[in-house]
GROMACS .gro file of C-alpha atoms in nm:
model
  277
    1UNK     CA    1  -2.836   0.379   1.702
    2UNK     CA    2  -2.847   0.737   1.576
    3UNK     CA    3  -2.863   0.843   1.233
    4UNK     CA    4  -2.578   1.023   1.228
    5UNK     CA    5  -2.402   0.674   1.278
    6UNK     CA    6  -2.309   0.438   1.062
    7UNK     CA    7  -2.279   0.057   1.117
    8UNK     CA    8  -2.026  -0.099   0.893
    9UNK     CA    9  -1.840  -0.467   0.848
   10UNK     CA   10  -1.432  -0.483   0.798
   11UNK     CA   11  -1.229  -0.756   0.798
   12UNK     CA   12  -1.057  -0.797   1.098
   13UNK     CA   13  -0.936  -1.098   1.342
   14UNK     CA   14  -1.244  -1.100   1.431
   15UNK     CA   15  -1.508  -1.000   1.201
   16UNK     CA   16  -1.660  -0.740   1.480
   17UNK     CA   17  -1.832  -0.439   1.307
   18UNK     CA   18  -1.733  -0.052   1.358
   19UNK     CA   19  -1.971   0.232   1.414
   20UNK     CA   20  -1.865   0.536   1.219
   21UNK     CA   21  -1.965   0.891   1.234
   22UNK     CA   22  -2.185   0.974   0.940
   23UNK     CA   23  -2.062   1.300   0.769
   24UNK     CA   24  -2.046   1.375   0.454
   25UNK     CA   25  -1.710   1.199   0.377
   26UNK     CA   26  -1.816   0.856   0.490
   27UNK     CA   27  -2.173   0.893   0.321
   28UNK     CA   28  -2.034   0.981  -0.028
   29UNK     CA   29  -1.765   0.709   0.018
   30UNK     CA   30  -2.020   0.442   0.068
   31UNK     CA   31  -2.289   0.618  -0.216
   32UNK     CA   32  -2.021   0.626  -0.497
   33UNK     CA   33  -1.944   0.240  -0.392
   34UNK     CA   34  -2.292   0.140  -0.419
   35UNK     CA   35  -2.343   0.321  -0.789
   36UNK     CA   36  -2.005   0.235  -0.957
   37UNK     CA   37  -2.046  -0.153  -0.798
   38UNK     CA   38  -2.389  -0.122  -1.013
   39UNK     CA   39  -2.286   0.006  -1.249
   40UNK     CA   40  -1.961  -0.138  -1.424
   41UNK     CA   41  -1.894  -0.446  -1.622
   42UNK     CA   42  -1.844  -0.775  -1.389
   43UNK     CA   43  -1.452  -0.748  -1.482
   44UNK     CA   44  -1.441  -0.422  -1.325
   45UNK     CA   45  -1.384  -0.344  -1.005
   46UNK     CA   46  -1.450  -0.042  -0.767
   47UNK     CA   47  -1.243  -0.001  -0.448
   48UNK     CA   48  -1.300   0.317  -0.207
   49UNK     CA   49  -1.151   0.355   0.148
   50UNK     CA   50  -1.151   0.702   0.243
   51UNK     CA   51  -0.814   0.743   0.453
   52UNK     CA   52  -0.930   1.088   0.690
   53UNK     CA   53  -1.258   0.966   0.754
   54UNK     CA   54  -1.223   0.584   0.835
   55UNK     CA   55  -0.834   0.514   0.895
   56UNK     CA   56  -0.863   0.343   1.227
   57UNK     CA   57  -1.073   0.067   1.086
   58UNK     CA   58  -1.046   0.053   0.682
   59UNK     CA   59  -0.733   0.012   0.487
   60UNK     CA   60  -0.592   0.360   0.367
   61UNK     CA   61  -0.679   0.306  -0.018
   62UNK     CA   62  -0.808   0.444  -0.308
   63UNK     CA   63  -0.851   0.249  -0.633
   64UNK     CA   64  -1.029   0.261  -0.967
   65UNK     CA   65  -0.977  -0.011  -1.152
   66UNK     CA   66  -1.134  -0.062  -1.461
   67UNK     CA   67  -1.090  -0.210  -1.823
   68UNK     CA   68  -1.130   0.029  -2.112
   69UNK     CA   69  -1.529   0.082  -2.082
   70UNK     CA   70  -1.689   0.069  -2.476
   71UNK     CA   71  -1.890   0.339  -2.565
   72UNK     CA   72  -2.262   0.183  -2.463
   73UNK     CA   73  -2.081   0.117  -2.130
   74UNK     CA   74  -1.958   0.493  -2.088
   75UNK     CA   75  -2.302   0.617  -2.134
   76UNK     CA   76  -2.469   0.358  -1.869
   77UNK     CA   77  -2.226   0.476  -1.642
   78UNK     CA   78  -2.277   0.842  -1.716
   79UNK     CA   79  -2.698   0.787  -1.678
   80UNK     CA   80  -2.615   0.599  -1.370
   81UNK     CA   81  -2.441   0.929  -1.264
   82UNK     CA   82  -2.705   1.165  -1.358
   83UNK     CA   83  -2.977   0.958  -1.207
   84UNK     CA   84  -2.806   0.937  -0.834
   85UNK     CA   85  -2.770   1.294  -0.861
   86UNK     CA   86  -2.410   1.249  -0.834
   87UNK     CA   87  -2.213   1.580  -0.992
   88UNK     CA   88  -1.871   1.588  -1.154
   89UNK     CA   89  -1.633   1.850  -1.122
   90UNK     CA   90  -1.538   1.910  -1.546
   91UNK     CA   91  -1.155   2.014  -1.392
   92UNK     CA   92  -1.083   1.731  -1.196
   93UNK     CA   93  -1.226   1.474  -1.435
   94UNK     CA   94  -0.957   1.363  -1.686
   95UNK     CA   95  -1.088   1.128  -1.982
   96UNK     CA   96  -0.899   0.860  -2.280
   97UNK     CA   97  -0.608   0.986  -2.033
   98UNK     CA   98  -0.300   0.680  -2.056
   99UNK     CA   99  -0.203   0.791  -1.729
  100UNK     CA  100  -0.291   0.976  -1.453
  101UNK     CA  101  -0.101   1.152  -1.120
  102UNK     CA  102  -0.307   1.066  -0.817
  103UNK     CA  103  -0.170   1.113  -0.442
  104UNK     CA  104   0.227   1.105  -0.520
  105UNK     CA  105   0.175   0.805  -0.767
  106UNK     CA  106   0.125   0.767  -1.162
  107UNK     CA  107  -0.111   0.527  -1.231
  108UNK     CA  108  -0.149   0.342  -1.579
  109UNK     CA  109  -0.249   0.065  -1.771
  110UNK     CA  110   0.111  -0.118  -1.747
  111UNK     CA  111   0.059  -0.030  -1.295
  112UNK     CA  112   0.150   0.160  -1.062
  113UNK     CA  113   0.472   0.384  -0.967
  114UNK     CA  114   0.595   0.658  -0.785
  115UNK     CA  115   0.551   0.983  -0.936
  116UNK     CA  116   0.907   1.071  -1.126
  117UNK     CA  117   0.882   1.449  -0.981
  118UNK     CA  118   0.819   1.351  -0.621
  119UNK     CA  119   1.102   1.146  -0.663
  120UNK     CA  120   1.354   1.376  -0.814
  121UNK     CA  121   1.318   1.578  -0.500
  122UNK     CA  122   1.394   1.339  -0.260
  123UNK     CA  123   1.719   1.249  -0.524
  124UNK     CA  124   1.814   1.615  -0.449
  125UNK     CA  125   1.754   1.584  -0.075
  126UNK     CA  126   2.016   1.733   0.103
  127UNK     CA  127   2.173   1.547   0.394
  128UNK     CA  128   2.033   1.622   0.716
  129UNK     CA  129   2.176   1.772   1.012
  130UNK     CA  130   1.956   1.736   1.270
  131UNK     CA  131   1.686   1.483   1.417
  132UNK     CA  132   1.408   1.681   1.278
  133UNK     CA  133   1.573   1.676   0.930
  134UNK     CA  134   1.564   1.263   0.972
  135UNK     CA  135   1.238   1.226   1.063
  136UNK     CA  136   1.117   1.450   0.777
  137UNK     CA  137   1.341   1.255   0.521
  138UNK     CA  138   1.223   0.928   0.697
  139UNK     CA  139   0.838   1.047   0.695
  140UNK     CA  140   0.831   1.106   0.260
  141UNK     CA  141   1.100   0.783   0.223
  142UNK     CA  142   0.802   0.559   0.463
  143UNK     CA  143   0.487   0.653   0.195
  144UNK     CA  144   0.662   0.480  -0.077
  145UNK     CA  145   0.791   0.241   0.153
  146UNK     CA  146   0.572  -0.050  -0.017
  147UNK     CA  147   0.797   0.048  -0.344
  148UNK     CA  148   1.120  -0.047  -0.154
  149UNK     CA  149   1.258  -0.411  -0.098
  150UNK     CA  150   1.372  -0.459   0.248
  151UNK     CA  151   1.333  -0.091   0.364
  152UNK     CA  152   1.302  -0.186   0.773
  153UNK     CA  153   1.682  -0.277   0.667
  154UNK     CA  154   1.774  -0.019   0.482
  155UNK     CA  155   1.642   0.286   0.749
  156UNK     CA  156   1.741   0.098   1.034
  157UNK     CA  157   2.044   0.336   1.117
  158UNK     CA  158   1.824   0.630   1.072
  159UNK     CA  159   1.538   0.537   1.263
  160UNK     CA  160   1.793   0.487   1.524
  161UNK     CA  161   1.860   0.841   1.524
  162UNK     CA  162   1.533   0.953   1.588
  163UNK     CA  163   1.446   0.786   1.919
  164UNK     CA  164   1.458   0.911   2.227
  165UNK     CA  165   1.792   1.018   2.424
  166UNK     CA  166   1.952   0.908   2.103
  167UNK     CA  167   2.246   1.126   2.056
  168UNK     CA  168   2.259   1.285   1.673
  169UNK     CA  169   2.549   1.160   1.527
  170UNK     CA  170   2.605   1.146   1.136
  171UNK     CA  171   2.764   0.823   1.084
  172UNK     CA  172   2.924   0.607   0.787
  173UNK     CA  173   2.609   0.344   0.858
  174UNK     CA  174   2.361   0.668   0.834
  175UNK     CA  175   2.525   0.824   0.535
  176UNK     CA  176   2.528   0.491   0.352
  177UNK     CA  177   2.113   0.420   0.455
  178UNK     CA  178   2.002   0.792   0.338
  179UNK     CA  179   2.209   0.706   0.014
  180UNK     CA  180   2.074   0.358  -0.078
  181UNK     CA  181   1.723   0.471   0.032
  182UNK     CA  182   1.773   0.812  -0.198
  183UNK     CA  183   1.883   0.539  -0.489
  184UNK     CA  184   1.551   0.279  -0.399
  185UNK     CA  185   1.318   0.574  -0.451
  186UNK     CA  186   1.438   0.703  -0.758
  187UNK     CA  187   1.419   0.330  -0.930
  188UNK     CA  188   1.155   0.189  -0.838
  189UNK     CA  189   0.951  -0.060  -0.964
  190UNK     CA  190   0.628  -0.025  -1.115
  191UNK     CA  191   0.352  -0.250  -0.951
  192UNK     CA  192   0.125  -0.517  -1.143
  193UNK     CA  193  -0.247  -0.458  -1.096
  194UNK     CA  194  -0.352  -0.820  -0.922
  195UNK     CA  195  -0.620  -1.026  -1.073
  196UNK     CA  196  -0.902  -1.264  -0.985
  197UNK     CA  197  -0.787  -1.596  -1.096
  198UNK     CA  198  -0.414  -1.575  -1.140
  199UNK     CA  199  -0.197  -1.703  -0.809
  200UNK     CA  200  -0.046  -1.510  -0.591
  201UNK     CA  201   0.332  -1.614  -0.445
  202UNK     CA  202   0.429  -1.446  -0.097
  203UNK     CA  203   0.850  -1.451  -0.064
  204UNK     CA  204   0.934  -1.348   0.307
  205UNK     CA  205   1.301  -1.340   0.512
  206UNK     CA  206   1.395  -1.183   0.795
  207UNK     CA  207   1.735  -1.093   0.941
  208UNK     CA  208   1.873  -0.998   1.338
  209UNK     CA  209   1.649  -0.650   1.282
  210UNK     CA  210   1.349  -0.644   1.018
  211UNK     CA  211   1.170  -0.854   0.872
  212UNK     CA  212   1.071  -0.816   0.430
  213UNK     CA  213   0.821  -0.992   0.163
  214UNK     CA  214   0.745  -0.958  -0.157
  215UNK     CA  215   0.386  -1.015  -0.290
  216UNK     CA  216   0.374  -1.134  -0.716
  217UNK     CA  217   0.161  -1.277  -0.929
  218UNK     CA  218   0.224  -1.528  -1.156
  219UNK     CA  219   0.079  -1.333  -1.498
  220UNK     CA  220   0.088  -1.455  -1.859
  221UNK     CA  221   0.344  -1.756  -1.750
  222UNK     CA  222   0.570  -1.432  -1.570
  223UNK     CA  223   0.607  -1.282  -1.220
  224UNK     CA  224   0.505  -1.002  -1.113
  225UNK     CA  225   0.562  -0.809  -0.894
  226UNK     CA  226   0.186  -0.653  -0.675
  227UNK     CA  227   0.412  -0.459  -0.342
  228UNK     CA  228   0.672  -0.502  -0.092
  229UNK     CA  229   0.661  -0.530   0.251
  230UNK     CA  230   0.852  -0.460   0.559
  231UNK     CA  231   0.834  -0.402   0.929
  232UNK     CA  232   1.190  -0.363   1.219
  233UNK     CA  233   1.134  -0.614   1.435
  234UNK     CA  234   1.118  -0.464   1.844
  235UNK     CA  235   1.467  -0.492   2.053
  236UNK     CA  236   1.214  -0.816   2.236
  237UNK     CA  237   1.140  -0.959   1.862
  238UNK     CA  238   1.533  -0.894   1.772
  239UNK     CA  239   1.585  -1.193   2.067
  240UNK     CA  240   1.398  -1.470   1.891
  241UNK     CA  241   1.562  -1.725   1.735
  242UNK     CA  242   1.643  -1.729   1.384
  243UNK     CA  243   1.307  -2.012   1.287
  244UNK     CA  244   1.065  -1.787   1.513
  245UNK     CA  245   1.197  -1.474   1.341
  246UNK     CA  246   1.113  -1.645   0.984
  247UNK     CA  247   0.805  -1.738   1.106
  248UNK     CA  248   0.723  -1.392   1.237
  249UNK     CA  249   0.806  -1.302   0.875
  250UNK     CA  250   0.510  -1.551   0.732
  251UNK     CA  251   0.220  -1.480   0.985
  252UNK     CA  252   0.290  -1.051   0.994
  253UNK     CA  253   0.271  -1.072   0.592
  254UNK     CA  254   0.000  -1.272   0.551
  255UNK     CA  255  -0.177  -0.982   0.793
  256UNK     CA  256  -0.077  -0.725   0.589
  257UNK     CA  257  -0.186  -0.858   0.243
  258UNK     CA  258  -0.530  -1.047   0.362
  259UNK     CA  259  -0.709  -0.804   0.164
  260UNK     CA  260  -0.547  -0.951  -0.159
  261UNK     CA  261  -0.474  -1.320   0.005
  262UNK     CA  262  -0.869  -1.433   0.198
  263UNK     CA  263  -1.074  -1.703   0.081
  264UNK     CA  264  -0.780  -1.809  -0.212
  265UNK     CA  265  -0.464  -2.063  -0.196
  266UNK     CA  266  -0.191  -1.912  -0.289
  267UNK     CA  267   0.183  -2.026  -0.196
  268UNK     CA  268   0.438  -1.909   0.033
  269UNK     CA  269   0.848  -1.942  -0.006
  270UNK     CA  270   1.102  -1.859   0.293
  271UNK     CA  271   1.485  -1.991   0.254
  272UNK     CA  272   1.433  -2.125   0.592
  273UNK     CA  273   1.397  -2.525   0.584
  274UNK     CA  274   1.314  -2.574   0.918
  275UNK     CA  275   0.962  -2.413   0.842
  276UNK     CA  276   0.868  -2.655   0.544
  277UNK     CA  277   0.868  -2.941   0.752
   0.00000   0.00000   0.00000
């Protein structure tokens, strides 16, 4: 193998590993992993997918998640910095912040939610008039999609309008969709941070067109809720009976989440009976 490649294992059906180019991207992604993973306290926790450089084969994500560090811990980590000849940029660092903006998202100690000026412009959005104005509405409504229960549903009459020989008509369905999806963004939810060794509880349904979850954790005797999930089912899935449809619902979710859901037991609900049995 070259050098300028890069061998690395995902998780995937089946556990086959990817060879990546090796620029700079994917060579600082995996060098800050290795020093932070040193570095930190055993209850932290140092996640870094780099989306441009790896997004066919490693989960779009970016997370830093870590406990307040004490001050013995700050300066470890800051030597641990300075001796992998790793340099910080003073304007982009932001320190004893509560809360920080990162990527269209506020992220704090309570979680995660979408960032309140992001979402006041799509609350102003005007109502659009052509395909192109759908799929750019759709395309900013789909990255907080994870924020918004049952939103396969919800954009089903747009997404209608946007494929092909579709004629463009503006209808009661449509205006009702780009209003209850306008509404979703603008309240939603802010997302728990998951831990180690609480369970997690994965709720799915699915109806004639999409099919939903919702991933929680059961925190301090409470649910909570960690994302949402959804995905329109194709016009071949939309002919399966209502029990295959569920259980479309159970196995797709469980994909999605693996990263949070391998190797522990956690406990899945549906309202359909005939899958209990």
């Amino acid at each position: 193998m070259s050098d300028s490649n890069v061998i690395v294992s995902v998780l995937n059906p089946t556990s086959e590993r990817k060879i990546l180019k090796k620029n700079i991207q994917v060579a600082s992604v995996f060098q800050i992993d290795e020093v932070m993973s040193c570095d930190l306290p055993d209850n932290s926790e140092t996640y870094v997918h780099n989306e441009n450089t790896i997004s066919d084969h490693l989960q779009p994500l970016v997370e830093n998640v870590s406990p307040k560090l004490t001050q013995t811990e700050r300066e470890q980590l800051a030597d641990t910095i300075s001796l992998s000849n790793l340099k910080l940029k003073a304007k982009k660092c932001f320190f004893f912040q509560d809360e920080i903006k990162y990527l269209g998202h506020v992220v704090s100690e309570r979680g995660i939610k979408c960032d309140p000026e992001k979402t006041d412009s799509v609350r102003k959005w005007p109502k659009p008039e052509s395909v192109s104005d759908v799929r750019i509405f759709l395309g900013i409504a789909s990255y907080y999609r994870k924020f918004i229960p049952s939103f396969s549903e919800l954009s089903f009459p747009l997404n209608q309008l946007t494929r092909k020989n579709w004629k463009f008509k503006w209808t009661d369905d449509c205006e009702n969709s780009f209003h209850k999806l306008k509404q979703a963004l603008t309240s939603a939810p802010i997302f728990a941070y998951p831990t180690r060794n609480d369970s997690f509880i994965l709720d799915t349904d699915a109806t004639l067109y999409g099919i939903g979850a919702v991933l929680s954790q059961v925190q301090n005797g409470g649910g909570l809720v960690i994302s949402y999930g959804s995905k329109t089912l194709s016009r071949a899935q939309t002919k399966y009976c209502t029990t295959y449809r569920e259980l479309l619902a159970v196995v797709t979710f469980v994909k999605q989440f693996r990263h949070f859901l391998y190797g522990r037991k956690f406990l899945i609900r549906t309202d359909h009976s005939s899958l209990i049995w």
